[in-house]
PDB file of C-alpha atoms in Angstrom:
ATOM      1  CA  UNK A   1      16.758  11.930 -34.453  1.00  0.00           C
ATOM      2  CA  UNK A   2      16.710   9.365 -31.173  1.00  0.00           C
ATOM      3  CA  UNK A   3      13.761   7.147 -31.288  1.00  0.00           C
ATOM      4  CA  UNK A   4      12.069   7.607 -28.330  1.00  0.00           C
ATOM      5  CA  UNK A   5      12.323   4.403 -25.744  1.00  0.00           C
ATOM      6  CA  UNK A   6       8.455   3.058 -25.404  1.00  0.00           C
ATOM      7  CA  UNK A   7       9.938  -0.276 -23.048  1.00  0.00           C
ATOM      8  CA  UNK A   8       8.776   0.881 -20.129  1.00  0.00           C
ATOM      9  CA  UNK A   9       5.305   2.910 -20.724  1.00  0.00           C
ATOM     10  CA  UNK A  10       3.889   4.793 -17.686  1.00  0.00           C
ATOM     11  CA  UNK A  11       6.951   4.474 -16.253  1.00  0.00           C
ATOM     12  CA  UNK A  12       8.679   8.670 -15.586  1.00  0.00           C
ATOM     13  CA  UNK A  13      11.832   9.969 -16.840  1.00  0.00           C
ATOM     14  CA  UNK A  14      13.815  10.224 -13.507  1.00  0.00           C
ATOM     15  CA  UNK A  15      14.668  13.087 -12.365  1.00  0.00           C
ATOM     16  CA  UNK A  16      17.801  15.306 -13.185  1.00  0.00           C
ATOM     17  CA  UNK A  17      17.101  16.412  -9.489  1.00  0.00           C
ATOM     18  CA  UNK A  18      18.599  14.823  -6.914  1.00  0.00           C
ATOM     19  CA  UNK A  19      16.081  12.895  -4.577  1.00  0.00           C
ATOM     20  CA  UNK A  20      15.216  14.190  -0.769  1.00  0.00           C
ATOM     21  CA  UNK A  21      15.654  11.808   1.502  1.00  0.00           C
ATOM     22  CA  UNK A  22      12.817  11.887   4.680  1.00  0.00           C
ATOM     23  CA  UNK A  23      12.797  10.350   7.938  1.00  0.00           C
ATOM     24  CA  UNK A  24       9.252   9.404  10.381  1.00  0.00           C
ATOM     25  CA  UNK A  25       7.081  12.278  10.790  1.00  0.00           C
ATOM     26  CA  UNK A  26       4.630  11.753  14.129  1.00  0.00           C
ATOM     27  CA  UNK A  27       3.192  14.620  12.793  1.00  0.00           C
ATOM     28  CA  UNK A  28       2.001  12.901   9.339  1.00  0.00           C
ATOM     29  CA  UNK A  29       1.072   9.458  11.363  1.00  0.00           C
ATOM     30  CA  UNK A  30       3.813   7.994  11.340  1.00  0.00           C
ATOM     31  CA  UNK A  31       4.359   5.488  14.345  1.00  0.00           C
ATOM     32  CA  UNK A  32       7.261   6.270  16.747  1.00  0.00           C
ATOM     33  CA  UNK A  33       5.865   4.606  19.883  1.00  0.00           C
ATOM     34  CA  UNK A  34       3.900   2.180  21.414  1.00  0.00           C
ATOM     35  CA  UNK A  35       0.627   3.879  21.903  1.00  0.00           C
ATOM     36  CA  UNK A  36       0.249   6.216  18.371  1.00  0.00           C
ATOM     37  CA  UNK A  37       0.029   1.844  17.232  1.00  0.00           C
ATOM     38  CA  UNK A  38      -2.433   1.200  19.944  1.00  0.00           C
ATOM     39  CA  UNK A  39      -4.275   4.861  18.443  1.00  0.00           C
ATOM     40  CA  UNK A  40      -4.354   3.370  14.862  1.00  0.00           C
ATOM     41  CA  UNK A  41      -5.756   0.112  15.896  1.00  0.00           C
ATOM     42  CA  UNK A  42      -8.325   1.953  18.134  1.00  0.00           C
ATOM     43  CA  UNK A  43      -9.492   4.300  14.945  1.00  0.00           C
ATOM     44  CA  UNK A  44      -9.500   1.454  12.312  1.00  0.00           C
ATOM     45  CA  UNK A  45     -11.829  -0.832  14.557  1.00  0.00           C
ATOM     46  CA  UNK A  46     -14.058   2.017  15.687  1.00  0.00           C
ATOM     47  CA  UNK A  47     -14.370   2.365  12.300  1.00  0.00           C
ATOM     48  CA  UNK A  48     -15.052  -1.000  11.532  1.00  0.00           C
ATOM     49  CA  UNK A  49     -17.628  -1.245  13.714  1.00  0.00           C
ATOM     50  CA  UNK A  50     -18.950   1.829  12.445  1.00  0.00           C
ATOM     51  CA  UNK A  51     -19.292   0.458   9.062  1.00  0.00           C
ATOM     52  CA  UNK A  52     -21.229  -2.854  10.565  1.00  0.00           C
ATOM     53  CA  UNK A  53     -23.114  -0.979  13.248  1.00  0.00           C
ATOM     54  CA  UNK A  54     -25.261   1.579  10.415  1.00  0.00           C
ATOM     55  CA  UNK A  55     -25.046  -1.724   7.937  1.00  0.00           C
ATOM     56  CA  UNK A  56     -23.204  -0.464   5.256  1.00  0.00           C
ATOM     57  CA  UNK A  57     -22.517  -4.285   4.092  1.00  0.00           C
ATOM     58  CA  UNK A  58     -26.233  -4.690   3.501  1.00  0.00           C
ATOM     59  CA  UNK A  59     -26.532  -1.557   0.987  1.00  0.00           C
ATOM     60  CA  UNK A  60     -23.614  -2.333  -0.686  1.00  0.00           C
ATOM     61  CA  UNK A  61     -24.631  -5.690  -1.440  1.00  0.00           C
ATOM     62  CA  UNK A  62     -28.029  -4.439  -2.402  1.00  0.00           C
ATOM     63  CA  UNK A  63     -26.276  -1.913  -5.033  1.00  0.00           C
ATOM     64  CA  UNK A  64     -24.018  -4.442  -6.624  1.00  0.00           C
ATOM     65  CA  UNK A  65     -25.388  -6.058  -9.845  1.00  0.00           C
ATOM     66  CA  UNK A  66     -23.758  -9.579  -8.291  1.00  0.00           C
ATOM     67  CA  UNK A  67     -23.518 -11.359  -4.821  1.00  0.00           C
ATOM     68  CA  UNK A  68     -20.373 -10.171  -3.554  1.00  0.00           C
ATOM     69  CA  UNK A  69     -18.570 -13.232  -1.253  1.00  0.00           C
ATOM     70  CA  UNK A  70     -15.217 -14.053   0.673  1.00  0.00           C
ATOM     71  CA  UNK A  71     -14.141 -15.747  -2.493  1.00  0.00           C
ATOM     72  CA  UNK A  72     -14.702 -12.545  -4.885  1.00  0.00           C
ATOM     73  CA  UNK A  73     -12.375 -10.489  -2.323  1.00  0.00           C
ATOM     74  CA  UNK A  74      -9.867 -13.290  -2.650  1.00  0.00           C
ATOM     75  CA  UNK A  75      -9.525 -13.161  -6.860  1.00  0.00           C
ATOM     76  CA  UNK A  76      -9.560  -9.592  -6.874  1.00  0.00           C
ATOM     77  CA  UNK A  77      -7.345  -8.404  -3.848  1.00  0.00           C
ATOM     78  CA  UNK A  78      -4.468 -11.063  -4.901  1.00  0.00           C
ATOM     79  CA  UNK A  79      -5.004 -10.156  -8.579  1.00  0.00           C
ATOM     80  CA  UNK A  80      -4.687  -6.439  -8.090  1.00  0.00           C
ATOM     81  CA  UNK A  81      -1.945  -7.286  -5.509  1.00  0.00           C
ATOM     82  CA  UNK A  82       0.173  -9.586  -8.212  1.00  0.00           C
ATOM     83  CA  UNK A  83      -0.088  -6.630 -10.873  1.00  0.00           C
ATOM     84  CA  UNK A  84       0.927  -3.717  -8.757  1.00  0.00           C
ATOM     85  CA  UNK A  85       4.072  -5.546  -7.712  1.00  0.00           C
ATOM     86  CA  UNK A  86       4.678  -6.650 -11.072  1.00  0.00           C
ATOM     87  CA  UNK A  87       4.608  -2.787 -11.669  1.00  0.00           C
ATOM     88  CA  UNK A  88       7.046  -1.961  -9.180  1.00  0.00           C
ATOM     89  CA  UNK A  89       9.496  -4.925 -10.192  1.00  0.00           C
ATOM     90  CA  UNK A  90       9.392  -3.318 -13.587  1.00  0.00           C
ATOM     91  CA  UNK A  91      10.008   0.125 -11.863  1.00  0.00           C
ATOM     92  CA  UNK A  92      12.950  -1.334  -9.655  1.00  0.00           C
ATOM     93  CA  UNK A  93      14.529  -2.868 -12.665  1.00  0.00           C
ATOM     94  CA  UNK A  94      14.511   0.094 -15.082  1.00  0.00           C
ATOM     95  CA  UNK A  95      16.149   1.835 -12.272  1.00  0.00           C
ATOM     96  CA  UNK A  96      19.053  -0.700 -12.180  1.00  0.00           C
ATOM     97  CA  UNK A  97      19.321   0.000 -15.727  1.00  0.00           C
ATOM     98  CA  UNK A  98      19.399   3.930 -15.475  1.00  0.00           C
ATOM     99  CA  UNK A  99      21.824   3.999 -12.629  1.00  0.00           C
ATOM    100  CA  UNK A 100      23.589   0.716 -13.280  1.00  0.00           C
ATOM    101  CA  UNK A 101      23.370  -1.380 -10.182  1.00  0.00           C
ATOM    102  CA  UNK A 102      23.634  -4.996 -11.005  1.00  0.00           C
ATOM    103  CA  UNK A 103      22.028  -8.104  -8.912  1.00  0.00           C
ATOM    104  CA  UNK A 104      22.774  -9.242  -6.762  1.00  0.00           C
ATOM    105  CA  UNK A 105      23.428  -5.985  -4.939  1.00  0.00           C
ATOM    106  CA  UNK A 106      20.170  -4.349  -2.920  1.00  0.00           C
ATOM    107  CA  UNK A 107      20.489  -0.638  -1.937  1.00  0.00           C
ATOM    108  CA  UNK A 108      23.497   1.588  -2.446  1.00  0.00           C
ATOM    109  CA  UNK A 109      25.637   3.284  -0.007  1.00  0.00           C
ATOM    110  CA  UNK A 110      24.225   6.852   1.156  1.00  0.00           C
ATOM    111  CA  UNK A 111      27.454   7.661  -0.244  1.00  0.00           C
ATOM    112  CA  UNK A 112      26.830   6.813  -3.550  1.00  0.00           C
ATOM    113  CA  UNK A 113      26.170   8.171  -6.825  1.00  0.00           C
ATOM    114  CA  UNK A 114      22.621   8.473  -7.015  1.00  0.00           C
ATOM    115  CA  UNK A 115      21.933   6.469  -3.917  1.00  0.00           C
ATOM    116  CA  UNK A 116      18.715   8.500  -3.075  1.00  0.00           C
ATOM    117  CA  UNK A 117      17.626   8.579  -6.178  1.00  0.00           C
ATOM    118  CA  UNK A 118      17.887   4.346  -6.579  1.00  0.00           C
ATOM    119  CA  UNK A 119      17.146   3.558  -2.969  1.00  0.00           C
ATOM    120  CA  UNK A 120      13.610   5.531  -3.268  1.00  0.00           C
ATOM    121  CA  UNK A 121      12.384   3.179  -6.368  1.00  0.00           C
ATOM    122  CA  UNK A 122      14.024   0.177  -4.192  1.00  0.00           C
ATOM    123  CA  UNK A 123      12.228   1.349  -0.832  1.00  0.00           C
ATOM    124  CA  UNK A 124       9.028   1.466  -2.742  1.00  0.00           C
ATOM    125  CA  UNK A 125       9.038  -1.777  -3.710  1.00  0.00           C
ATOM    126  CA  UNK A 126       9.886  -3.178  -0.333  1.00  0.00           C
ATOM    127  CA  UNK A 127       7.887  -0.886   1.612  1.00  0.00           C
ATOM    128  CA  UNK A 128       4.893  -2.572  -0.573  1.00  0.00           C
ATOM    129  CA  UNK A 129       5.831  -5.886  -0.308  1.00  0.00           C
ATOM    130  CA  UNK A 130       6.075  -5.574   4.137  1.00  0.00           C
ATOM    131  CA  UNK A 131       2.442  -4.288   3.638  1.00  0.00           C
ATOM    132  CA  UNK A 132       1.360  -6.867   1.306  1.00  0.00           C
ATOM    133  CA  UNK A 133       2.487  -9.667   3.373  1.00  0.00           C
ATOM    134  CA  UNK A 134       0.493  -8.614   6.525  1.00  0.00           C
ATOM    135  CA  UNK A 135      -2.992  -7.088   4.622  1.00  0.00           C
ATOM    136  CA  UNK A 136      -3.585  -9.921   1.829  1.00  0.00           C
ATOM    137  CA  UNK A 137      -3.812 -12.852   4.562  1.00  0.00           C
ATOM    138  CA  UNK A 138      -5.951 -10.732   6.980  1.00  0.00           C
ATOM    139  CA  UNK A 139      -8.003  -9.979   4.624  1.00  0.00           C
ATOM    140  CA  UNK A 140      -8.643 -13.738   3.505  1.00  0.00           C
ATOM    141  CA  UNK A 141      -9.197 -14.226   6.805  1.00  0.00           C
ATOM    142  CA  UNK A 142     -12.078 -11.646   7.677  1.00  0.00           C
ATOM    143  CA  UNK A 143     -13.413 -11.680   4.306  1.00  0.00           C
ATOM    144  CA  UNK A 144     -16.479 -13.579   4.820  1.00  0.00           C
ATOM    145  CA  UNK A 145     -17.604 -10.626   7.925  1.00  0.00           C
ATOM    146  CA  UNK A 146     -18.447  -8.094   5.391  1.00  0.00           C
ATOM    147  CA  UNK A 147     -17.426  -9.342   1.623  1.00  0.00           C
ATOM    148  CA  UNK A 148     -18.307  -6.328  -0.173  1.00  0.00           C
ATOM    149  CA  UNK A 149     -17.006  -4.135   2.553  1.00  0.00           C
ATOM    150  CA  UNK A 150     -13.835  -5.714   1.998  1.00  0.00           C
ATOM    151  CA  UNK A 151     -13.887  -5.526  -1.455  1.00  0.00           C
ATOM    152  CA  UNK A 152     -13.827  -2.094  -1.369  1.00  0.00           C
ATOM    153  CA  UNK A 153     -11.561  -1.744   1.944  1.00  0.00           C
ATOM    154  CA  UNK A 154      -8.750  -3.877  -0.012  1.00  0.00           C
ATOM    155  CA  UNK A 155      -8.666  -2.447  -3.718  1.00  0.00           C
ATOM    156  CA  UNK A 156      -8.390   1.022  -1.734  1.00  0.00           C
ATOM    157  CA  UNK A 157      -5.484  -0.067  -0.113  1.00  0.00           C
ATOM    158  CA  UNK A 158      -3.950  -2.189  -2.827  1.00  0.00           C
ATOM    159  CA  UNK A 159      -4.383   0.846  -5.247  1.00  0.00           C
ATOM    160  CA  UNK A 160      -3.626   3.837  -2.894  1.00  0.00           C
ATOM    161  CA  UNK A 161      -0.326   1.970  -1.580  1.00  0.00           C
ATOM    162  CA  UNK A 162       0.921   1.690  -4.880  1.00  0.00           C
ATOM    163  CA  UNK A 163       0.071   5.190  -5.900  1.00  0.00           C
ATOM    164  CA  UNK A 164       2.174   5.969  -2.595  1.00  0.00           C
ATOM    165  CA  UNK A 165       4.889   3.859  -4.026  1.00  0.00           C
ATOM    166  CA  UNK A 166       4.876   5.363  -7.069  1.00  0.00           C
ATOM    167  CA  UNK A 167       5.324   9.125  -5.579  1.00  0.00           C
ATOM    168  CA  UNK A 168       7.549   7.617  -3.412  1.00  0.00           C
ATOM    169  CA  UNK A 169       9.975   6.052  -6.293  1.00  0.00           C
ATOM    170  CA  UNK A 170       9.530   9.510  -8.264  1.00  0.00           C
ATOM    171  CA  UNK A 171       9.481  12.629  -6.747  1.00  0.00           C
ATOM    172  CA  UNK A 172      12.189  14.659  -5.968  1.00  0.00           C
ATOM    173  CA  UNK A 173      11.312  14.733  -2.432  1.00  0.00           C
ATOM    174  CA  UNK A 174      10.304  11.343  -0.979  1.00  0.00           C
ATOM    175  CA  UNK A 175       8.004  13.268   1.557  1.00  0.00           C
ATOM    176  CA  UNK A 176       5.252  13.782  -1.363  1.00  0.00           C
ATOM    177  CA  UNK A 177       4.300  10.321  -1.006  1.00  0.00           C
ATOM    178  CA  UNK A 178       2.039  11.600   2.202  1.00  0.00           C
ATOM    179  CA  UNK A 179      -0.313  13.159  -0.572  1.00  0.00           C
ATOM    180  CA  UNK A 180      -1.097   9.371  -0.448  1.00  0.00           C
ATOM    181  CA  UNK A 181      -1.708   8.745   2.777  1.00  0.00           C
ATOM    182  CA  UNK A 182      -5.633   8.242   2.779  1.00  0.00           C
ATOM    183  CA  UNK A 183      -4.359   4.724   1.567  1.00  0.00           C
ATOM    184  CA  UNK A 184      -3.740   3.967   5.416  1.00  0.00           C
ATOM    185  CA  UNK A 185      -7.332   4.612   6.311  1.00  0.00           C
ATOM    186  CA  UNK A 186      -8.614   1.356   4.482  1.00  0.00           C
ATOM    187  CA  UNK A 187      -5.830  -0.532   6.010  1.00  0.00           C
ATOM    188  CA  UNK A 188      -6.343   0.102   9.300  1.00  0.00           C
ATOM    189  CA  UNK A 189      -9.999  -0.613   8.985  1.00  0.00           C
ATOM    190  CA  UNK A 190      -9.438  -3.889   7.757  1.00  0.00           C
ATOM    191  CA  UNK A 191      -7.463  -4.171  10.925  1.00  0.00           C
ATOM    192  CA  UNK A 192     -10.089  -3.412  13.170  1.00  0.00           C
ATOM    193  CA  UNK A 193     -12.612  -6.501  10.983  1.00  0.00           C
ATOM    194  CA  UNK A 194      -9.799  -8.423  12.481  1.00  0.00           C
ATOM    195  CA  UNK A 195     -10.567  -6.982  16.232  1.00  0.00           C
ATOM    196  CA  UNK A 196     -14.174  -7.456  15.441  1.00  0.00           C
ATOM    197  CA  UNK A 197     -13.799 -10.695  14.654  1.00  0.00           C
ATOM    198  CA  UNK A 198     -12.089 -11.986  17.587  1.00  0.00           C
ATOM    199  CA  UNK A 199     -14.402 -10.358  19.709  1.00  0.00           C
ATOM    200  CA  UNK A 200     -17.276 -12.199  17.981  1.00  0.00           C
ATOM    201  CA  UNK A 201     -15.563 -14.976  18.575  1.00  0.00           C
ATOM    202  CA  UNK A 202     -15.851 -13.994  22.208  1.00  0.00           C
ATOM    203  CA  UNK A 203     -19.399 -13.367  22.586  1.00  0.00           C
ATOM    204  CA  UNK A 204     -18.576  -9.461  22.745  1.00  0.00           C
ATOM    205  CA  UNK A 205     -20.216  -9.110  19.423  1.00  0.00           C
ATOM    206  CA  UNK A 206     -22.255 -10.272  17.244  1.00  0.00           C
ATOM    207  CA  UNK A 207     -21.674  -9.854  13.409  1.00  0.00           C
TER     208      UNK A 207
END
């Protein structure tokens, strides 16, 4: 009898399905012009404000056993960041593995054998990564507005988006990753901190 292969725990079989490719949904909140960007940055700072204006920083801060500042969001938003793409590297190379595609080569041809299927793990990965680049420094930077607002703005993201990426790498039809979608709510509010803080900075505000 086959031992079973433990390397690569939590990580699913892949499918003997083939994979469904999906393309941008406006429908699902997915940006194709100018002004459904403009919408999202309007939502996530009215709900920024929101969140400051009935001083939900205050009562969080109250609740937590320790003194939550710019400095805790910094450890754990890079920590959690560092270990969820350490998850997906792991995911990106067992797939290189199961379908064979040797470095230094990227994405398959739509053409090929198990392109979708490869790509989707890939995509994951780098769809991460584009996210991770822009939310990690703007959080650093508006960090000290609301820490343990923050806090809990970033490990939702950092979490969600990876759950996303998971679904995304996984299931048979790459649209399931929109069960996941709640993860853009936290990111877009940390957006509008951002908005906040400029206008603060402006004498629009005061935080």
């Amino acid at each position: 009898q086959k031992s079973k292969d433990t390397s690569f725990l939590f990580i699913v079989k892949m499918s003997s399905k083939s994979a469904k490719p999906s393309l941008p949904d406006k429908d699902r909140g997915n940006p194709v012009n100018f002004g459904m960007t403009l919408m999202t940055q309007g939502v996530g700072t009215g709900l920024a404000f929101g969140l400051t204006y009935f001083g939900v920083e205050s009562k969080l801060q109250s609740a937590s056993p320790v003194t939550i500042d710019n400095k805790t969001v910094s450890y754990a938003l890079i920590g959690s960041v560092a270990l969820s793409l350490g998850f997906l590297a792991s995911m990106v190379n067992k797939a290189r593995v199961d379908y064979k595609v040797a470095w230094p080569n990227l994405m398959l041809p739509s053409d090929a054998k198990n392109a979708n299927e490869y790509n989707a793990v890939q995509r994951a990965h780098g769809n991460f990564c584009e996210a991770a680049l822009l939310i990690v420094p703007m959080t650093l930077v508006v960090a000290d507005i609301a820490p343990a607002t923050l806090l809990i703005m970033s490990q939702l993201w950092c979490w969600g988006k990876f759950g996303m990426s998971y679904m995304y790498a996984y299931s048979n039809d790459t649209e399931h990753r929109f069960k996941m979608a709640w993860s853009y709510l936290p990111y877009f509010v940390i957006h509008g901190f951002v908005w906040l803080g400029l206008a603060s900075k402006f004498g629009l505000l005061k935080l």
